[in-house]
């Protein structure tokens, strides 16, 4: 038996506090898979590394981004080259980073990455803490074969060793 989703308005979504925070896709509140140690550790590693080594970048963990009028996503981390100055970003960040959790569904993750790409996010990175692998999405998903993830526009060079430290 399938459960029908309850549709709500954008205003209701934005006026409601969710714990943990949730995304919004065409009237449906979407649960995010978070809270596991590997996910949290990688998110912390990336945030701290970039905060200490990417002086030309603004680092935003769990920042709500409005991709379309009825579509709000919350990347695990996004990076901008300046402060957008809004509580909800409505312009594409330079980098969008998603970190896989054990219960993430592949089709859901790929849908989200495709949305970031269509929105205009220049660098889209997917991190898999359990397998210690990284991927770049540019319309298709590619395993990262280099020792770091880069975003030259903000002088970002994120070593994979720093990403997976402590796992």
One Martini backbone bead per residue (centre of mass of N, CA, C, O) as a GRO file, in nm:
protein
  167
    1UNK     BB    1   0.094   0.038   0.025
    2UNK     BB    2   0.051   0.361  -0.056
    3UNK     BB    3   0.146   0.693   0.024
    4UNK     BB    4   0.014   0.992   0.015
    5UNK     BB    5   0.100   1.301  -0.048
    6UNK     BB    6   0.111   1.609   0.106
    7UNK     BB    7   0.013   1.914   0.002
    8UNK     BB    8   0.192   2.224   0.003
    9UNK     BB    9   0.298   2.528   0.049
   10UNK     BB   10   0.556   2.736   0.046
   11UNK     BB   11   0.475   2.897   0.297
   12UNK     BB   12   0.442   2.654   0.486
   13UNK     BB   13   0.725   2.547   0.460
   14UNK     BB   14   0.874   2.817   0.556
   15UNK     BB   15   0.690   2.823   0.841
   16UNK     BB   16   0.827   2.546   0.906
   17UNK     BB   17   0.969   2.340   1.150
   18UNK     BB   18   1.228   2.106   1.094
   19UNK     BB   19   1.324   1.778   1.251
   20UNK     BB   20   1.488   1.760   1.041
   21UNK     BB   21   1.549   1.908   0.777
   22UNK     BB   22   1.370   1.990   0.472
   23UNK     BB   23   1.251   1.949   0.166
   24UNK     BB   24   1.106   2.091  -0.153
   25UNK     BB   25   0.872   1.926  -0.395
   26UNK     BB   26   0.601   2.016  -0.538
   27UNK     BB   27   0.448   2.017  -0.231
   28UNK     BB   28   0.672   1.825  -0.105
   29UNK     BB   29   0.802   1.686   0.173
   30UNK     BB   30   1.153   1.605   0.210
   31UNK     BB   31   1.352   1.375   0.325
   32UNK     BB   32   1.665   1.353   0.490
   33UNK     BB   33   1.979   1.186   0.500
   34UNK     BB   34   2.099   1.188   0.832
   35UNK     BB   35   2.331   1.131   1.126
   36UNK     BB   36   2.584   0.989   1.047
   37UNK     BB   37   2.907   0.968   1.111
   38UNK     BB   38   3.037   0.971   0.824
   39UNK     BB   39   2.881   1.214   0.727
   40UNK     BB   40   2.965   1.418   0.950
   41UNK     BB   41   3.271   1.394   0.916
   42UNK     BB   42   3.289   1.487   0.621
   43UNK     BB   43   3.149   1.756   0.659
   44UNK     BB   44   3.353   1.867   0.857
   45UNK     BB   45   3.612   1.834   0.691
   46UNK     BB   46   3.528   2.020   0.461
   47UNK     BB   47   3.458   2.277   0.614
   48UNK     BB   48   3.731   2.316   0.758
   49UNK     BB   49   3.918   2.313   0.518
   50UNK     BB   50   3.790   2.546   0.358
   51UNK     BB   51   3.807   2.761   0.585
   52UNK     BB   52   4.140   2.731   0.589
   53UNK     BB   53   4.198   2.723   0.238
   54UNK     BB   54   3.946   2.918   0.120
   55UNK     BB   55   3.962   3.255   0.097
   56UNK     BB   56   3.754   3.285  -0.172
   57UNK     BB   57   3.531   3.150   0.024
   58UNK     BB   58   3.203   3.042   0.098
   59UNK     BB   59   3.069   2.844   0.363
   60UNK     BB   60   2.760   2.625   0.343
   61UNK     BB   61   2.592   2.455   0.564
   62UNK     BB   62   2.274   2.374   0.516
   63UNK     BB   63   2.165   2.542   0.260
   64UNK     BB   64   1.908   2.699   0.130
   65UNK     BB   65   1.775   2.633  -0.209
   66UNK     BB   66   1.624   2.795  -0.485
   67UNK     BB   67   1.556   2.637  -0.795
   68UNK     BB   68   1.244   2.696  -0.778
   69UNK     BB   69   0.937   2.790  -0.691
   70UNK     BB   70   0.885   2.452  -0.599
   71UNK     BB   71   1.216   2.427  -0.516
   72UNK     BB   72   1.394   2.291  -0.234
   73UNK     BB   73   1.729   2.269  -0.132
   74UNK     BB   74   1.993   2.091   0.083
   75UNK     BB   75   2.294   2.105   0.087
   76UNK     BB   76   2.550   2.006   0.271
   77UNK     BB   77   2.731   2.189   0.073
   78UNK     BB   78   2.817   2.527  -0.005
   79UNK     BB   79   2.974   2.749  -0.252
   80UNK     BB   80   3.095   3.083  -0.257
   81UNK     BB   81   3.239   3.405  -0.361
   82UNK     BB   82   2.993   3.527  -0.203
   83UNK     BB   83   2.758   3.692  -0.030
   84UNK     BB   84   2.420   3.674  -0.104
   85UNK     BB   85   2.228   3.805   0.138
   86UNK     BB   86   2.042   3.548   0.190
   87UNK     BB   87   1.856   3.303   0.344
   88UNK     BB   88   1.777   3.219   0.047
   89UNK     BB   89   1.898   3.085  -0.217
   90UNK     BB   90   1.866   3.209  -0.585
   91UNK     BB   91   2.157   3.131  -0.661
   92UNK     BB   92   2.416   2.975  -0.778
   93UNK     BB   93   2.648   2.799  -0.665
   94UNK     BB   94   2.958   2.691  -0.729
   95UNK     BB   95   2.918   2.466  -0.499
   96UNK     BB   96   2.791   2.125  -0.468
   97UNK     BB   97   2.743   1.909  -0.179
   98UNK     BB   98   2.711   1.555  -0.149
   99UNK     BB   99   2.637   1.314   0.111
  100UNK     BB  100   2.625   0.998   0.170
  101UNK     BB  101   2.392   0.773   0.286
  102UNK     BB  102   2.296   0.459   0.345
  103UNK     BB  103   1.971   0.537   0.260
  104UNK     BB  104   2.017   0.630  -0.011
  105UNK     BB  105   1.880   0.692  -0.323
  106UNK     BB  106   1.994   0.700  -0.632
  107UNK     BB  107   1.763   0.849  -0.782
  108UNK     BB  108   1.748   1.089  -0.585
  109UNK     BB  109   2.036   1.191  -0.616
  110UNK     BB  110   2.037   1.231  -0.925
  111UNK     BB  111   1.808   1.436  -0.927
  112UNK     BB  112   1.951   1.650  -0.758
  113UNK     BB  113   2.200   1.689  -0.938
  114UNK     BB  114   2.037   1.773  -1.191
  115UNK     BB  115   1.920   2.027  -1.061
  116UNK     BB  116   2.183   2.173  -1.013
  117UNK     BB  117   2.269   2.179  -1.307
  118UNK     BB  118   2.017   2.333  -1.420
  119UNK     BB  119   2.069   2.586  -1.224
  120UNK     BB  120   2.415   2.630  -1.239
  121UNK     BB  121   2.609   2.452  -1.102
  122UNK     BB  122   2.941   2.409  -1.158
  123UNK     BB  123   3.006   2.227  -0.894
  124UNK     BB  124   2.950   1.870  -0.848
  125UNK     BB  125   2.961   1.678  -0.545
  126UNK     BB  126   3.013   1.331  -0.455
  127UNK     BB  127   3.007   1.159  -0.141
  128UNK     BB  128   3.148   0.836  -0.023
  129UNK     BB  129   3.226   0.723   0.285
  130UNK     BB  130   3.216   0.407   0.273
  131UNK     BB  131   3.405   0.397  -0.008
  132UNK     BB  132   3.592   0.638  -0.057
  133UNK     BB  133   3.435   0.828  -0.275
  134UNK     BB  134   3.430   1.037  -0.570
  135UNK     BB  135   3.216   1.274  -0.750
  136UNK     BB  136   3.122   1.408  -1.068
  137UNK     BB  137   2.876   1.643  -1.193
  138UNK     BB  138   2.778   1.712  -1.565
  139UNK     BB  139   2.508   1.518  -1.629
  140UNK     BB  140   2.714   1.313  -1.519
  141UNK     BB  141   2.870   1.048  -1.354
  142UNK     BB  142   3.207   1.079  -1.208
  143UNK     BB  143   3.487   0.952  -1.113
  144UNK     BB  144   3.739   1.047  -0.913
  145UNK     BB  145   4.101   1.028  -1.007
  146UNK     BB  146   4.204   1.227  -0.824
  147UNK     BB  147   4.340   1.387  -0.522
  148UNK     BB  148   4.120   1.616  -0.602
  149UNK     BB  149   3.906   1.888  -0.562
  150UNK     BB  150   3.802   2.151  -0.795
  151UNK     BB  151   3.781   2.535  -0.790
  152UNK     BB  152   3.934   2.783  -0.951
  153UNK     BB  153   3.749   3.039  -0.895
  154UNK     BB  154   3.837   2.981  -0.560
  155UNK     BB  155   4.097   2.821  -0.502
  156UNK     BB  156   4.013   2.509  -0.499
  157UNK     BB  157   4.180   2.235  -0.307
  158UNK     BB  158   4.049   1.916  -0.227
  159UNK     BB  159   4.164   1.672  -0.050
  160UNK     BB  160   4.078   1.345  -0.005
  161UNK     BB  161   4.226   1.300   0.262
  162UNK     BB  162   4.059   1.519   0.413
  163UNK     BB  163   3.775   1.405   0.371
  164UNK     BB  164   3.860   1.096   0.505
  165UNK     BB  165   3.940   1.171   0.773
  166UNK     BB  166   3.877   0.916   1.024
  167UNK     BB  167   3.757   0.651   0.860
   0.00000   0.00000   0.00000
